mmCIF file of C-alpha atoms in Angstrom:
data_model
loop_
_atom_site.group_PDB
_atom_site.id
_atom_site.type_symbol
_atom_site.label_atom_id
_atom_site.label_comp_id
_atom_site.label_asym_id
_atom_site.label_seq_id
_atom_site.Cartn_x
_atom_site.Cartn_y
_atom_site.Cartn_z
ATOM 1 C CA MET A 1091 -1.785 -20.738 -12.555
ATOM 2 C CA ILE A 1092 1.252 -18.499 -12.773
ATOM 3 C CA ASP A 1093 2.789 -17.847 -16.181
ATOM 4 C CA LYS A 1094 6.447 -18.850 -16.252
ATOM 5 C CA LYS A 1095 7.532 -16.008 -18.568
ATOM 6 C CA LEU A 1096 9.441 -12.986 -17.357
ATOM 7 C CA LEU A 1097 7.358 -10.049 -18.547
ATOM 8 C CA SER A 1098 9.885 -7.269 -18.102
ATOM 9 C CA THR A 1099 12.813 -6.125 -16.022
ATOM 10 C CA ASN A 1100 11.264 -2.761 -15.090
ATOM 11 C CA MET A 1101 7.674 -2.959 -13.925
ATOM 12 C CA LYS A 1102 6.181 -0.047 -12.031
ATOM 13 C CA TYR A 1103 3.054 -1.134 -10.156
ATOM 14 C CA SER A 1104 3.610 0.850 -7.000
ATOM 15 C CA ARG A 1105 4.049 4.511 -6.079
ATOM 16 C CA TYR A 1106 7.236 3.513 -4.290
ATOM 17 C CA ALA A 1107 8.792 0.469 -5.917
ATOM 18 C CA THR A 1108 9.805 -0.987 -9.231
ATOM 19 C CA ILE A 1109 9.059 -4.694 -8.983
ATOM 20 C CA THR A 1110 11.019 -7.288 -10.921
ATOM 21 C CA GLY A 1111 11.251 -11.026 -10.658
ATOM 22 C CA THR A 1112 12.268 -14.304 -12.139
ATOM 23 C CA ASP A 1113 10.162 -16.931 -13.870
ATOM 24 C CA PHE A 1114 6.813 -16.605 -12.093
ATOM 25 C CA GLN A 1115 5.480 -13.143 -12.876
ATOM 26 C CA ILE A 1116 2.146 -12.195 -14.353
ATOM 27 C CA LYS A 1117 0.662 -8.731 -14.667
ATOM 28 C CA SER A 1118 -2.307 -9.211 -12.329
ATOM 29 C CA PHE A 1119 -0.038 -10.691 -9.641
ATOM 30 C CA LEU A 1120 2.277 -7.684 -9.867
ATOM 31 C CA GLU A 1121 -0.626 -5.255 -9.735
ATOM 32 C CA GLN A 1122 -1.807 -6.894 -6.500
ATOM 33 C CA ILE A 1123 1.713 -6.783 -5.081
ATOM 34 C CA GLY A 1124 2.050 -3.100 -6.042
ATOM 35 C CA SER A 1125 -1.063 -2.133 -4.120
ATOM 36 C CA LEU A 1126 0.108 -4.117 -1.089
ATOM 37 C CA VAL A 1127 3.569 -2.495 -1.307
ATOM 38 C CA ASP A 1128 2.055 0.992 -1.198
ATOM 39 C CA ASP A 1129 -0.082 0.131 1.830
ATOM 40 C CA ILE A 1130 2.791 -1.416 3.808
ATOM 41 C CA VAL A 1131 5.251 1.369 2.953
ATOM 42 C CA ASP A 1132 2.716 3.992 4.095
ATOM 43 C CA ARG A 1133 2.146 2.108 7.361
ATOM 44 C CA VAL A 1134 5.864 1.578 8.084
ATOM 45 C CA CYS A 1135 6.684 5.235 7.344
ATOM 46 C CA ALA A 1136 3.875 6.348 9.672
ATOM 47 C CA ARG A 1137 4.944 3.944 12.426
ATOM 48 C CA MET A 1138 8.576 5.057 12.169
ATOM 49 C CA MET A 1139 7.574 8.712 11.754
ATOM 50 C CA MET A 1140 10.018 8.893 8.863
ATOM 51 C CA ALA A 1141 9.201 9.551 5.237
ATOM 52 C CA PRO A 1142 12.247 9.700 2.978
ATOM 53 C CA ASP A 1143 11.852 11.871 -0.086
ATOM 54 C CA PRO A 1144 11.950 10.317 -2.535
ATOM 55 C CA MET A 1145 10.815 6.987 -1.112
ATOM 56 C CA LEU A 1146 11.696 4.987 -4.194
ATOM 57 C CA PHE A 1147 13.307 1.559 -4.243
ATOM 58 C CA ASN A 1148 13.402 -1.705 -6.158
ATOM 59 C CA ILE A 1149 11.928 -5.071 -5.266
ATOM 60 C CA CYS A 1150 13.302 -8.257 -6.763
ATOM 61 C CA LEU A 1151 11.037 -11.275 -6.315
ATOM 62 C CA ARG A 1152 12.718 -14.671 -6.397
ATOM 63 C CA GLY A 1153 11.018 -18.058 -6.483
ATOM 64 C CA SER A 1154 12.517 -19.560 -3.323
ATOM 65 C CA SER A 1155 14.721 -18.844 -0.341
ATOM 66 C CA ALA A 1156 17.514 -20.783 -2.089
ATOM 67 C CA ASP A 1157 17.333 -18.218 -4.931
ATOM 68 C CA VAL A 1158 17.570 -15.348 -2.429
ATOM 69 C CA GLN A 1159 20.507 -17.026 -0.673
ATOM 70 C CA ASP A 1160 22.294 -17.544 -4.005
ATOM 71 C CA MET A 1161 21.893 -13.832 -4.802
ATOM 72 C CA PHE A 1162 23.237 -12.868 -1.380
ATOM 73 C CA LYS A 1163 26.240 -15.160 -1.827
ATOM 74 C CA GLY A 1164 26.849 -13.736 -5.292
ATOM 75 C CA PHE A 1165 26.836 -10.161 -3.964
ATOM 76 C CA TYR A 1166 28.677 -10.631 -0.679
ATOM 77 C CA GLY A 1167 30.531 -13.959 -0.970
ATOM 78 C CA LYS A 1168 28.936 -15.287 2.229
ATOM 79 C CA ASP A 1169 26.452 -18.059 2.935
ATOM 80 C CA CYS A 1170 23.198 -17.145 4.679
ATOM 81 C CA ASP A 1171 19.812 -18.610 5.507
ATOM 82 C CA TYR A 1172 17.796 -15.504 4.592
ATOM 83 C CA ILE A 1173 14.379 -15.487 2.956
ATOM 84 C CA ALA A 1174 14.838 -11.782 2.166
ATOM 85 C CA PHE A 1175 17.544 -9.139 2.326
ATOM 86 C CA THR A 1176 18.065 -5.505 1.388
ATOM 87 C CA SER A 1177 21.070 -4.156 -0.481
ATOM 88 C CA ALA A 1178 21.609 -0.498 0.387
ATOM 89 C CA THR A 1179 24.044 0.054 -2.476
ATOM 90 C CA ARG A 1180 21.562 -1.355 -5.003
ATOM 91 C CA ASN A 1181 18.526 0.284 -3.295
ATOM 92 C CA THR A 1182 16.832 -3.098 -3.689
ATOM 93 C CA SER A 1183 15.070 -5.598 -1.450
ATOM 94 C CA TYR A 1184 15.152 -9.250 -2.508
ATOM 95 C CA PHE A 1185 12.354 -11.607 -1.439
ATOM 96 C CA SER A 1186 11.523 -15.285 -1.681
ATOM 97 C CA VAL A 1187 7.972 -15.488 -2.986
ATOM 98 C CA ALA A 1188 7.621 -18.933 -1.404
ATOM 99 C CA ASP A 1189 8.288 -17.426 2.039
ATOM 100 C CA ALA A 1190 6.786 -13.958 1.578
ATOM 101 C CA SER A 1191 4.732 -12.343 4.305
ATOM 102 C CA ARG A 1192 3.668 -8.835 5.235
ATOM 103 C CA ARG A 1193 5.888 -9.010 8.294
ATOM 104 C CA VAL A 1194 9.004 -9.854 6.280
ATOM 105 C CA PHE A 1195 8.218 -7.140 3.759
ATOM 106 C CA ALA A 1196 7.657 -4.539 6.496
ATOM 107 C CA HIS A 1197 10.992 -5.542 8.043
ATOM 108 C CA GLU A 1198 12.809 -4.989 4.744
ATOM 109 C CA VAL A 1199 10.995 -1.671 4.169
ATOM 110 C CA THR A 1200 12.361 -0.580 7.545
ATOM 111 C CA HIS A 1201 15.876 -1.235 6.231
ATOM 112 C CA ILE A 1202 15.131 0.804 3.094
ATOM 113 C CA ILE A 1203 13.842 3.732 5.162
ATOM 114 C CA LEU A 1204 16.801 3.653 7.553
ATOM 115 C CA ASN A 1205 19.254 3.445 4.629
ATOM 116 C CA LYS A 1206 17.648 6.542 3.091
ATOM 117 C CA MET A 1207 17.330 8.540 6.315
ATOM 118 C CA CYS A 1208 20.719 7.579 7.798
ATOM 119 C CA PRO A 1209 23.127 6.918 4.914
ATOM 120 C CA LYS A 1210 26.674 5.910 5.739
#
């Protein structure tokens, strides 16, 4: 069962990412996520043959896609049907835990890498 308390707003469980969330976080869950983050980031960087230095970014885990969509609307004033999105200006990827997958995460990591390697 997942504890409904927010443990902290700055949790570092990954070499690459600070992971934050809403009302569903527990330490062991975040430790597992951190290890998965490192593995996927390494694989995406290798596949893209790009390794930004530093490769540091933030991950914000939200409970549902509706939470992610509300954040997007709050930032950009537009409706969307996203389950995840990346904000280049905030150096943060936002994910719906209910809809999370390795594929979605790898897609968002690609955005992070491209934002770092090819800034506007």
